[in-house]
Coordinates of C-alpha atoms in Angstrom, one line a residue:
Chain F
M1 CA -157.6 28.3 8.1
P2 CA -159.5 27.8 11.3
R3 CA -157.4 28.3 14.4
H4 CA -157.6 24.8 15.8
L5 CA -156.5 23.4 12.5
L6 CA -153.5 25.6 12.5
M7 CA -152.7 24.4 16.0
L8 CA -153.0 20.8 14.8
N9 CA -150.7 21.5 11.9
R10 CA -148.2 23.0 14.2
I11 CA -148.2 20.0 16.5
T12 CA -147.9 17.4 13.8
G13 CA -145.3 19.6 12.2
A14 CA -143.2 19.5 15.4
N15 CA -143.7 15.7 15.7
G16 CA -143.0 15.3 12.1
R17 CA -139.7 17.1 12.5
R18 CA -138.8 14.9 15.5
L19 CA -139.6 11.8 13.5
L20 CA -137.6 13.0 10.6
V21 CA -134.5 13.3 12.8
A22 CA -135.2 10.3 15.0
V23 CA -135.7 7.6 12.3
P24 CA -132.3 7.9 10.6
L25 CA -130.7 8.6 14.0
V26 CA -132.0 5.3 15.4
W27 CA -131.1 3.4 12.2
L28 CA -127.5 4.7 12.3
A29 CA -127.2 4.1 16.1
L30 CA -128.5 0.6 15.6
F31 CA -126.5 -0.4 12.5
F32 CA -123.4 1.7 12.8
L33 CA -122.6 2.7 16.4
L34 CA -123.9 -0.5 18.1
P35 CA -121.8 -2.8 15.8
L36 CA -118.7 -0.8 16.7
L37 CA -119.4 -1.2 20.4
K38 CA -120.1 -4.9 19.8
T39 CA -116.7 -5.2 18.1
L40 CA -115.0 -3.5 21.0
Q41 CA -116.7 -5.9 23.3
V42 CA -115.7 -9.0 21.3
S43 CA -112.1 -7.8 21.2
F44 CA -112.0 -8.3 25.0
T45 CA -113.2 -11.9 24.9
T46 CA -111.5 -15.2 24.1
A47 CA -112.0 -17.4 21.1
Q48 CA -113.6 -20.8 21.6
R49 CA -115.2 -23.6 19.6
S50 CA -118.9 -22.6 19.7
V51 CA -121.5 -20.7 17.9
P52 CA -120.6 -17.8 17.8
P53 CA -116.9 -18.7 18.1
Y54 CA -116.1 -16.5 21.1
A55 CA -116.8 -16.6 24.8
P56 CA -119.5 -14.2 26.1
L57 CA -117.9 -11.2 27.8
W58 CA -120.2 -11.5 30.8
G59 CA -123.3 -13.4 31.9
F60 CA -124.8 -15.4 34.7
D61 CA -124.4 -19.1 35.4
D62 CA -124.9 -21.5 38.4
T63 CA -122.2 -19.7 40.3
G64 CA -123.7 -16.2 39.6
F65 CA -122.2 -13.4 37.6
F66 CA -119.1 -14.1 35.6
T67 CA -116.9 -12.2 33.1
N68 CA -114.4 -13.3 30.6
F69 CA -112.7 -10.0 30.2
T70 CA -109.2 -10.3 28.9
L71 CA -106.6 -8.2 27.2
D72 CA -105.0 -11.3 25.6
N73 CA -105.9 -10.3 22.0
Y74 CA -104.2 -7.0 22.3
Q75 CA -101.2 -8.7 24.0
L76 CA -101.1 -11.1 21.1
L77 CA -100.9 -8.1 18.6
A78 CA -98.0 -6.8 20.7
T79 CA -96.2 -10.1 21.1
Y80 CA -96.3 -11.1 17.5
W81 CA -95.8 -7.5 16.5
Q82 CA -94.0 -8.4 13.2
D83 CA -97.3 -10.1 12.1
Y84 CA -99.7 -7.4 13.2
I85 CA -98.0 -4.1 14.0
G86 CA -95.7 -4.6 11.0
P87 CA -98.5 -4.7 8.5
A88 CA -100.0 -1.7 10.3
G89 CA -96.8 0.3 9.6
N90 CA -96.8 -1.1 6.1
S91 CA -100.4 0.1 5.5
V92 CA -99.6 3.7 6.7
K93 CA -96.4 3.7 4.5
L94 CA -98.1 2.4 1.4
A95 CA -101.2 4.7 1.9
F96 CA -99.0 7.7 2.4
F97 CA -96.9 7.2 -0.7
S98 CA -100.0 6.3 -2.7
T99 CA -101.6 9.6 -1.7
L100 CA -98.4 11.4 -2.8
V101 CA -98.4 9.6 -6.2
C102 CA -102.1 10.4 -6.7
L103 CA -101.4 14.0 -5.9
I104 CA -98.5 14.2 -8.4
F105 CA -100.8 13.0 -11.2
A106 CA -104.1 14.6 -10.0
Y107 CA -102.7 18.2 -9.5
P108 CA -101.8 18.7 -13.2
M109 CA -104.8 16.8 -14.4
A110 CA -107.2 19.0 -12.3
W111 CA -105.3 22.1 -13.5
W112 CA -105.6 21.0 -17.1
I113 CA -109.4 20.4 -16.7
A114 CA -110.0 23.7 -14.9
R115 CA -108.1 25.7 -17.5
S116 CA -109.8 24.1 -20.5
N117 CA -112.7 25.7 -22.4
A118 CA -116.2 24.5 -21.7
A119 CA -116.3 21.7 -24.4
W120 CA -113.0 20.2 -23.5
R121 CA -113.7 20.5 -19.8
A122 CA -117.0 18.5 -20.2
V123 CA -115.1 15.7 -22.1
L124 CA -112.2 15.5 -19.5
L125 CA -114.7 15.5 -16.6
V126 CA -116.6 12.6 -18.1
L127 CA -113.2 10.8 -18.5
V128 CA -112.6 11.3 -14.8
M129 CA -116.2 10.3 -13.8
L130 CA -116.2 7.1 -15.8
P131 CA -113.6 5.2 -13.7
F132 CA -115.2 6.7 -10.6
W133 CA -118.4 4.9 -11.4
T134 CA -116.8 1.7 -12.5
S135 CA -116.2 -1.1 -10.0
S136 CA -112.7 -0.8 -8.5
L137 CA -112.6 -4.6 -8.3
L138 CA -112.9 -4.9 -12.1
R139 CA -110.4 -2.1 -12.6
I140 CA -107.9 -3.9 -10.4
Y141 CA -108.6 -7.1 -12.3
A142 CA -107.8 -5.3 -15.5
L143 CA -104.5 -4.1 -14.0
I144 CA -103.6 -7.8 -13.2
G145 CA -103.9 -8.6 -16.9
L146 CA -101.4 -5.9 -17.6
L147 CA -98.8 -6.6 -14.9
N148 CA -98.9 -10.4 -14.8
P149 CA -95.6 -12.3 -15.7
N150 CA -97.4 -13.5 -18.8
G151 CA -99.5 -10.3 -19.0
F152 CA -99.8 -7.6 -21.6
I153 CA -96.8 -5.4 -20.7
N154 CA -94.3 -8.3 -20.5
A155 CA -95.7 -9.8 -23.7
M156 CA -95.2 -6.5 -25.5
L157 CA -91.7 -5.9 -24.1
I158 CA -90.6 -9.4 -25.0
W159 CA -92.1 -9.1 -28.5
L160 CA -90.3 -5.8 -29.0
G161 CA -87.0 -7.5 -27.9
I162 CA -86.4 -5.1 -25.0
I163 CA -86.3 -7.9 -22.4
D164 CA -86.1 -11.6 -22.8
T165 CA -87.5 -12.9 -19.5
P166 CA -90.7 -11.5 -17.9
M167 CA -90.2 -8.6 -15.4
R168 CA -91.7 -9.2 -12.0
M169 CA -94.3 -6.4 -11.4
M170 CA -97.0 -8.2 -9.5
Q171 CA -96.7 -8.6 -5.8
T172 CA -94.4 -5.6 -5.5
D173 CA -94.8 -2.1 -4.0
F174 CA -95.1 -1.0 -7.6
S175 CA -98.2 -3.0 -8.3
I176 CA -99.7 -1.7 -5.0
Y177 CA -99.1 1.9 -6.0
M178 CA -100.5 1.3 -9.5
G179 CA -103.6 -0.2 -8.0
M180 CA -104.0 2.6 -5.5
V181 CA -103.6 5.3 -8.2
L182 CA -106.0 3.4 -10.5
T183 CA -108.6 3.2 -7.7
Y184 CA -108.2 6.6 -5.9
L185 CA -107.1 9.1 -8.6
P186 CA -110.6 10.4 -9.4
L187 CA -111.2 11.0 -5.7
M188 CA -108.1 13.2 -5.7
I189 CA -108.9 15.0 -8.9
L190 CA -112.4 16.1 -8.1
P191 CA -111.8 18.2 -4.9
L192 CA -108.7 19.8 -6.6
Y193 CA -110.7 20.6 -9.7
A194 CA -113.5 22.2 -7.5
V195 CA -111.0 24.5 -5.9
M196 CA -109.1 25.3 -9.1
V197 CA -112.1 26.2 -11.2
R198 CA -113.0 28.9 -8.7
L199 CA -109.5 30.4 -8.8
D200 CA -109.5 34.1 -10.0
D201 CA -107.4 34.7 -13.1
D202 CA -106.7 38.3 -12.1
V203 CA -104.7 37.1 -9.0
I204 CA -102.4 35.1 -11.2
E205 CA -102.1 37.9 -13.7
A206 CA -101.3 40.4 -11.0
A207 CA -98.5 38.2 -9.7
T208 CA -97.1 37.8 -13.2
D209 CA -97.3 41.5 -13.9
L210 CA -95.4 42.1 -10.6
G211 CA -92.6 40.1 -12.1
A212 CA -93.0 36.6 -10.5
S213 CA -91.8 33.7 -12.5
S214 CA -94.2 30.9 -13.3
V215 CA -92.8 28.8 -10.5
G216 CA -92.9 31.8 -8.2
V217 CA -96.6 32.4 -9.1
W218 CA -97.4 28.8 -8.4
W219 CA -95.5 28.7 -5.0
T220 CA -96.7 32.0 -3.7
V221 CA -100.2 32.3 -5.1
I222 CA -101.7 29.2 -6.7
L223 CA -100.5 26.6 -4.2
P224 CA -101.8 28.4 -1.1
L225 CA -105.1 29.0 -2.8
T226 CA -105.5 25.3 -3.9
L227 CA -104.3 23.9 -0.5
P228 CA -107.8 23.2 0.7
G229 CA -108.3 21.0 -2.3
V230 CA -105.0 19.2 -1.7
I231 CA -106.0 18.5 1.9
A232 CA -109.5 17.4 1.1
G233 CA -108.3 15.1 -1.7
S234 CA -105.4 13.6 0.4
L235 CA -107.8 12.7 3.2
L236 CA -110.2 11.1 0.7
V237 CA -107.4 8.9 -0.6
F238 CA -105.3 8.3 2.5
I239 CA -108.1 7.1 4.9
P240 CA -109.6 4.4 2.7
A241 CA -106.1 3.4 1.4
V242 CA -105.0 2.5 4.9
G243 CA -107.9 0.1 5.4
E244 CA -107.7 -1.2 1.8
F245 CA -108.3 -4.9 1.4
V246 CA -108.8 -5.7 -2.3
I247 CA -105.5 -4.1 -3.5
P248 CA -103.1 -5.9 -1.2
A249 CA -105.1 -9.2 -1.6
L250 CA -105.0 -9.2 -5.4
L251 CA -101.9 -7.2 -6.3
G252 CA -99.7 -7.6 -3.2
G253 CA -97.4 -10.4 -2.0
P254 CA -96.1 -11.3 1.5
D255 CA -94.1 -8.1 1.6
Q256 CA -97.1 -5.9 0.9
L257 CA -99.3 -7.1 3.8
M258 CA -101.8 -4.5 4.9
M259 CA -104.1 -4.4 7.9
G260 CA -107.2 -5.0 5.9
K261 CA -105.8 -8.2 4.6
V262 CA -104.5 -9.3 8.0
L263 CA -108.0 -8.7 9.5
W264 CA -109.6 -10.7 6.7
T265 CA -107.2 -13.6 7.1
E266 CA -107.7 -13.7 10.8
F267 CA -111.4 -13.7 10.4
F268 CA -112.0 -16.0 7.4
R269 CA -109.0 -18.2 7.5
N270 CA -108.0 -18.5 11.2
R271 CA -111.6 -18.0 12.4
D272 CA -110.3 -16.1 15.4
W273 CA -113.0 -13.4 15.7
P274 CA -111.7 -11.8 18.9
V275 CA -108.3 -11.1 17.4
A276 CA -109.9 -9.9 14.2
A277 CA -112.0 -7.5 16.4
A278 CA -108.8 -6.3 18.1
I279 CA -107.2 -5.6 14.7
A280 CA -110.3 -3.6 13.8
M281 CA -109.8 -1.5 16.9
L282 CA -106.1 -1.0 16.1
L283 CA -107.0 0.1 12.6
L284 CA -109.6 2.6 14.0
A285 CA -107.0 3.9 16.5
I286 CA -104.6 4.6 13.6
L287 CA -107.2 6.3 11.6
T288 CA -108.6 8.4 14.5
V289 CA -106.3 11.4 13.9
P290 CA -107.0 11.7 10.1
I291 CA -110.7 11.0 10.6
I292 CA -111.1 13.7 13.3
Y293 CA -109.1 16.1 11.2
A294 CA -111.4 15.4 8.2
R295 CA -114.4 16.0 10.4
Y296 CA -113.0 19.2 11.6
Q297 CA -112.3 20.4 8.0
D298 CA -115.8 19.3 7.0
G299 CA -117.4 21.0 10.0
R300 CA -115.6 24.2 9.1
D301 CA -117.1 24.1 5.6
D302 CA -120.4 23.2 7.2
R303 CA -120.4 26.3 9.4
D304 CA -119.2 28.5 6.6
A305 CA -122.1 27.3 4.4
D306 CA -124.6 27.8 7.3
T307 CA -123.6 31.3 8.2
P308 CA -125.8 33.1 5.6
T309 CA -128.9 30.9 6.2
G310 CA -128.2 30.6 9.9
A311 CA -129.7 34.1 10.5
S312 CA -133.1 33.2 8.9
Chain G
M1 CA -111.0 30.4 -15.5
T2 CA -109.6 29.2 -18.7
G3 CA -106.1 29.8 -20.2
R4 CA -102.9 28.3 -21.5
V5 CA -101.7 25.1 -20.0
S6 CA -98.0 24.4 -20.2
L7 CA -96.7 21.2 -21.9
P8 CA -95.4 19.4 -18.8
V9 CA -98.9 19.7 -17.3
I10 CA -100.5 18.2 -20.4
C11 CA -97.9 15.4 -20.5
L12 CA -98.5 14.4 -16.8
G13 CA -102.2 14.7 -17.5
I14 CA -102.1 12.4 -20.4
L15 CA -100.0 9.9 -18.4
G16 CA -102.6 10.1 -15.6
F17 CA -105.5 9.4 -18.0
G18 CA -103.3 6.6 -19.4
I19 CA -103.1 4.9 -16.0
L20 CA -106.9 5.1 -15.7
Y21 CA -107.7 3.9 -19.2
V22 CA -104.9 1.6 -20.6
P23 CA -105.8 -1.4 -18.3
M24 CA -109.5 -1.2 -19.1
T25 CA -108.8 -0.8 -22.9
V26 CA -106.5 -3.8 -23.0
M27 CA -109.0 -5.9 -21.0
I28 CA -111.9 -5.0 -23.4
L29 CA -109.7 -5.8 -26.4
F30 CA -108.7 -9.2 -25.1
S31 CA -112.3 -10.1 -24.1
F32 CA -112.7 -10.6 -27.9
N33 CA -109.7 -12.9 -28.0
A34 CA -110.3 -16.4 -29.3
G35 CA -107.5 -17.9 -27.3
K36 CA -107.6 -18.5 -23.6
L37 CA -104.4 -16.5 -23.0
V38 CA -104.9 -12.9 -22.0
S39 CA -101.7 -11.7 -23.6
V40 CA -101.5 -13.5 -26.9
W41 CA -103.9 -12.5 -29.7
S42 CA -105.2 -15.5 -31.5
G43 CA -108.2 -14.1 -33.5
F44 CA -111.4 -12.3 -33.0
S45 CA -114.2 -14.2 -31.2
T46 CA -117.3 -13.5 -29.1
K47 CA -117.3 -16.9 -27.6
W48 CA -116.4 -15.7 -24.1
Y49 CA -119.5 -13.5 -24.1
A50 CA -121.6 -16.5 -25.2
S51 CA -120.2 -18.7 -22.4
L52 CA -120.7 -15.9 -19.9
L53 CA -124.4 -15.7 -20.8
T54 CA -124.8 -19.4 -20.1
N55 CA -122.9 -19.3 -16.8
E56 CA -125.7 -19.8 -14.3
Q57 CA -123.6 -18.9 -11.2
V58 CA -122.7 -15.5 -12.7
L59 CA -126.2 -14.7 -14.0
N60 CA -127.7 -15.6 -10.6
A61 CA -125.2 -13.4 -8.8
F62 CA -125.9 -10.6 -11.2
G63 CA -129.6 -10.8 -10.6
L64 CA -129.1 -10.9 -6.8
S65 CA -126.8 -7.9 -6.9
L66 CA -129.3 -5.9 -8.9
F67 CA -132.1 -6.8 -6.4
I68 CA -129.9 -5.9 -3.4
A69 CA -128.6 -2.6 -4.9
F70 CA -132.1 -1.5 -5.9
W71 CA -133.6 -1.9 -2.4
A72 CA -130.4 -0.7 -0.6
A73 CA -130.3 2.4 -2.8
T74 CA -134.1 3.1 -2.3
I75 CA -133.8 2.9 1.5
A76 CA -130.6 4.9 1.4
T77 CA -132.1 7.7 -0.7
F78 CA -135.2 7.9 1.5
F79 CA -133.2 8.1 4.7
G80 CA -130.5 10.3 3.2
M81 CA -133.2 12.8 2.1
M82 CA -134.4 12.9 5.7
I83 CA -130.9 13.5 7.1
A84 CA -130.3 16.3 4.5
I85 CA -133.6 18.0 5.2
A86 CA -132.9 18.0 8.9
F87 CA -129.4 19.5 8.5
V88 CA -130.3 22.2 6.0
R89 CA -133.8 23.2 7.3
F90 CA -134.0 22.5 11.1
G91 CA -131.2 24.8 12.2
N92 CA -129.8 23.8 15.6
F93 CA -132.1 21.0 16.5
R94 CA -131.6 18.5 19.3
G95 CA -129.4 15.6 18.2
R96 CA -127.7 17.6 15.4
L97 CA -124.3 16.7 16.7
A98 CA -125.2 13.1 17.1
L99 CA -126.7 12.8 13.7
S100 CA -123.9 14.6 11.9
S101 CA -121.3 12.4 13.6
L102 CA -123.2 9.2 12.9
S103 CA -123.9 10.2 9.3
S104 CA -120.3 11.2 8.4
A105 CA -118.3 8.5 10.2
P106 CA -119.5 5.7 7.9
L107 CA -118.1 7.7 5.0
V108 CA -114.5 7.2 6.2
M109 CA -114.9 3.9 8.0
P110 CA -112.6 1.2 6.6
E111 CA -114.8 -1.4 4.8
V112 CA -113.3 -4.3 6.7
V113 CA -114.2 -2.7 10.0
T114 CA -117.8 -1.9 8.9
G115 CA -118.2 -5.5 7.6
L116 CA -116.8 -7.2 10.6
S117 CA -118.7 -5.1 13.1
L118 CA -122.1 -5.5 11.3
L119 CA -121.6 -9.2 11.2
L120 CA -120.9 -9.3 14.9
L121 CA -124.0 -7.3 15.6
F122 CA -126.2 -9.5 13.4
I123 CA -124.9 -12.6 15.2
G124 CA -125.4 -11.0 18.6
M125 CA -129.0 -9.9 17.6
E126 CA -129.8 -13.4 16.3
S127 CA -128.9 -15.0 19.6
V128 CA -130.9 -12.4 21.6
L129 CA -133.9 -11.6 19.4
G130 CA -133.9 -14.5 17.0
W131 CA -133.6 -12.0 14.1
P132 CA -132.0 -11.9 11.6
A133 CA -132.1 -15.7 11.1
G134 CA -128.8 -16.4 9.4
R135 CA -127.2 -14.0 7.0
G136 CA -128.5 -13.3 3.5
V137 CA -130.1 -10.8 1.2
D138 CA -131.8 -8.9 4.1
T139 CA -128.5 -8.4 6.0
I140 CA -126.7 -7.2 2.9
I141 CA -129.4 -4.7 2.1
I142 CA -129.3 -3.3 5.7
A143 CA -125.5 -3.0 5.5
H144 CA -125.5 -1.3 2.1
A145 CA -128.4 1.0 3.0
T146 CA -126.5 2.1 6.1
F147 CA -123.5 3.5 4.4
G148 CA -125.4 4.4 1.2
M149 CA -127.7 6.8 3.2
C150 CA -124.6 8.8 4.4
F151 CA -123.4 9.3 0.8
A152 CA -127.0 10.1 -0.3
A153 CA -127.3 12.7 2.5
V154 CA -124.1 14.5 1.3
V155 CA -125.3 14.7 -2.3
I156 CA -128.9 15.9 -1.4
Q157 CA -127.6 18.3 1.2
A158 CA -125.5 20.1 -1.4
R159 CA -128.4 20.7 -3.6
L160 CA -130.8 21.6 -0.8
R161 CA -128.4 24.4 0.3
D162 CA -128.4 26.1 -3.1
F163 CA -132.2 25.9 -3.2
D164 CA -134.0 29.3 -3.1
R165 CA -136.1 29.2 0.0
D166 CA -138.3 32.1 -1.3
I167 CA -140.0 29.7 -3.7
E168 CA -141.0 27.5 -0.7
D169 CA -142.1 30.5 1.3
A170 CA -144.2 31.7 -1.6
A171 CA -145.9 28.3 -1.7
F172 CA -146.6 28.5 2.1
D173 CA -148.0 32.0 1.7
L174 CA -150.3 30.8 -1.0
G175 CA -151.8 28.4 1.6
G176 CA -149.9 25.3 0.8
R177 CA -149.3 22.8 3.6
Q178 CA -146.1 21.0 4.5
P179 CA -146.5 17.7 2.6
F180 CA -148.1 19.4 -0.4
V181 CA -145.3 22.0 -0.6
F182 CA -142.7 19.4 -0.2
F183 CA -144.0 17.2 -3.0
S184 CA -145.0 19.9 -5.5
V185 CA -142.2 22.5 -4.9
T186 CA -139.2 21.2 -3.0
L187 CA -139.0 17.7 -4.5
P188 CA -139.0 18.7 -8.1
V189 CA -136.2 21.2 -7.5
I190 CA -134.0 18.7 -5.7
L191 CA -134.9 15.8 -7.9
P192 CA -131.7 15.7 -9.9
A193 CA -129.7 15.4 -6.7
V194 CA -132.1 12.7 -5.4
I195 CA -131.6 10.7 -8.6
A196 CA -127.8 11.2 -8.4
A197 CA -127.9 10.1 -4.8
W198 CA -129.9 7.0 -5.7
L199 CA -127.5 6.1 -8.5
L200 CA -124.5 6.6 -6.2
A201 CA -126.0 4.4 -3.5
F202 CA -126.9 1.8 -6.2
T203 CA -123.4 1.8 -7.6
L204 CA -121.8 1.6 -4.1
S205 CA -124.0 -1.4 -3.3
F206 CA -123.6 -3.1 -6.6
D207 CA -119.7 -2.9 -6.5
D208 CA -119.2 -3.7 -2.8
L209 CA -117.1 -6.8 -2.2
V210 CA -115.8 -6.5 1.4
I211 CA -118.9 -5.7 3.4
A212 CA -121.0 -8.2 1.4
S213 CA -118.4 -10.9 2.1
F214 CA -118.8 -10.5 5.8
V215 CA -122.6 -10.2 6.0
S216 CA -123.7 -12.6 3.3
G217 CA -124.5 -16.2 4.0
P218 CA -124.2 -19.3 1.9
G219 CA -126.3 -19.0 -1.2
S220 CA -126.4 -15.2 -1.2
S221 CA -123.2 -14.5 -3.1
T222 CA -123.3 -11.2 -4.9
L223 CA -121.6 -10.5 -8.2
P224 CA -118.4 -9.0 -6.7
V225 CA -118.1 -12.0 -4.3
V226 CA -118.3 -14.4 -7.3
V227 CA -115.9 -12.3 -9.4
F228 CA -113.4 -12.1 -6.5
S229 CA -113.4 -15.8 -6.0
K230 CA -112.8 -16.3 -9.7
V231 CA -110.1 -13.6 -10.0
R232 CA -108.2 -15.2 -7.1
L233 CA -107.8 -18.3 -9.4
G234 CA -106.4 -16.2 -12.2
V235 CA -107.3 -14.0 -15.1
T236 CA -109.9 -15.6 -17.3
P237 CA -111.4 -14.4 -20.6
E238 CA -114.9 -14.9 -19.2
I239 CA -114.3 -12.3 -16.5
N240 CA -112.8 -10.0 -19.2
A241 CA -116.1 -10.3 -21.0
L242 CA -118.2 -9.6 -17.9
A243 CA -116.0 -6.6 -16.9
S244 CA -116.3 -5.2 -20.5
I245 CA -120.1 -5.4 -20.3
M246 CA -120.1 -3.6 -17.0
V247 CA -117.7 -0.9 -18.3
G248 CA -120.0 -0.5 -21.3
I249 CA -123.1 0.0 -19.1
V250 CA -121.3 2.6 -16.9
A251 CA -119.9 4.4 -20.0
A252 CA -123.3 4.6 -21.7
S253 CA -124.9 5.9 -18.4
V254 CA -122.2 8.5 -17.6
I255 CA -122.0 9.8 -21.2
G256 CA -125.8 9.8 -21.5
G257 CA -126.1 11.6 -18.1
A258 CA -123.6 14.2 -19.2
F259 CA -125.5 14.9 -22.4
L260 CA -128.8 15.2 -20.5
M261 CA -127.2 17.7 -18.0
R262 CA -125.8 19.7 -20.9
R263 CA -129.1 19.9 -22.6
R264 CA -130.8 21.0 -19.4
L265 CA -128.1 23.7 -18.9
L266 CA -128.5 24.9 -22.5
K267 CA -132.2 25.0 -22.1
S268 CA -132.1 27.0 -18.9
D269 CA -129.7 29.4 -20.6
H270 CA -132.3 30.0 -23.3
D271 CA -135.0 30.7 -20.8

């Protein structure tokens, strides 16, 4: 190839590279970062009857520069803490126990899949992937048909003569946990399975040969080796569960208020956008620690994966 | 690793699969119920499917959701591929930290926060730039493409990492140039991941209720928005029928996809 053409190729190559990075970077800055900053800004303004329904944070009028900066919305969250901070605590509590329940079911399920032969494993994996690809709204809807006072479970129990008045299952913590497990179980199983399937049989055999009981083997060998999967799966469940809206809205009652639903009500029902923005900021503040921890875990994997290619 | 699995593990496993599958199974069964009650069986009928297929509101929302999901997934896959290539191939480029933060944060952002903040941005933009004029199909596509590209990037990145660079280098040594090598060598190898990323972005867009509720305007109700408003009023056999159809489509695609992958694996084992 002639020399000047090679040069040209190199220049467009460098520009091409820059463009390849810049285009998605600009998009994400514009449609992800900027909206968050906008929300932060709106959380410091006051609501008013106008379009949009909040006062501008700053601007210029006849008297010159003015600002409407206020901490009222955050003060409101603190003053009416049982209406705002209460649901926040509730969200964390329900998300934490949902993660635990998911783990209790997902751990043996992933173990079962990982230890199965190839044919069974394929079947079981398809059974895990199927709900993963199905709309969670529709799966939760199906659960309502089961748990309703006149739903399938109550009808069966009454028909069998076990109970004579319908049990209350909807709008309880139980219905929330069922909804969470139904929605997030596949997200817990997949990272656990990924770790377990790489586990070396010889390690387990060695521990057994050295006289460890099956519980001992699990506690001293298997659990430490599968811990990365436990952490990854728990983060994948806990973080979205805290901000969940559909589950508390459709399965929960007044005692199962969660932040996602409070934000929704504030925005769509009360039309108080600044307060809704302040709730969004509170939700983000709660999730900061787990999100940064997830990033850190992810970054570690990233570096590990990069090490071999990093040299080239 | 394969081996014996103890009985308690299998029992818990079956219980877990039960939680995943019993609600959907009951729902599908009762979608063929002649009566309006969702718990009392009163004979086999397909009338709810028939009434669903004449429900204009549902059909329109279905078409709109397909349109939005198609374009959102296409944009998301395209951008996701760019992000993945940058991460795997460019080493320590300028803006790597910014891009990796911005492309991973949407994965863990609560949907209500994403939805609210995008709406606030769109309204702010409208008053400054005059665009977007109101909310509708275009704003939903932008919102879905934004989080979709982050998922797409993860899926494509994984495949690109496993990719044997020697094949690419060989193509360059033989005189291939960047775009040609990309389209004739790299793309065919990562194609399964690109398709998977597109399908994932499509599904995420098609199923999204929360973000669409914030950034849609009057007259642009997607299928989940319509379903949610109906579900709030109670369980109806018509939604049972709709959900059953959707489960059927997903089941056919997942099982079909699994078979295709198995055949590919078997074929590559033979070669």
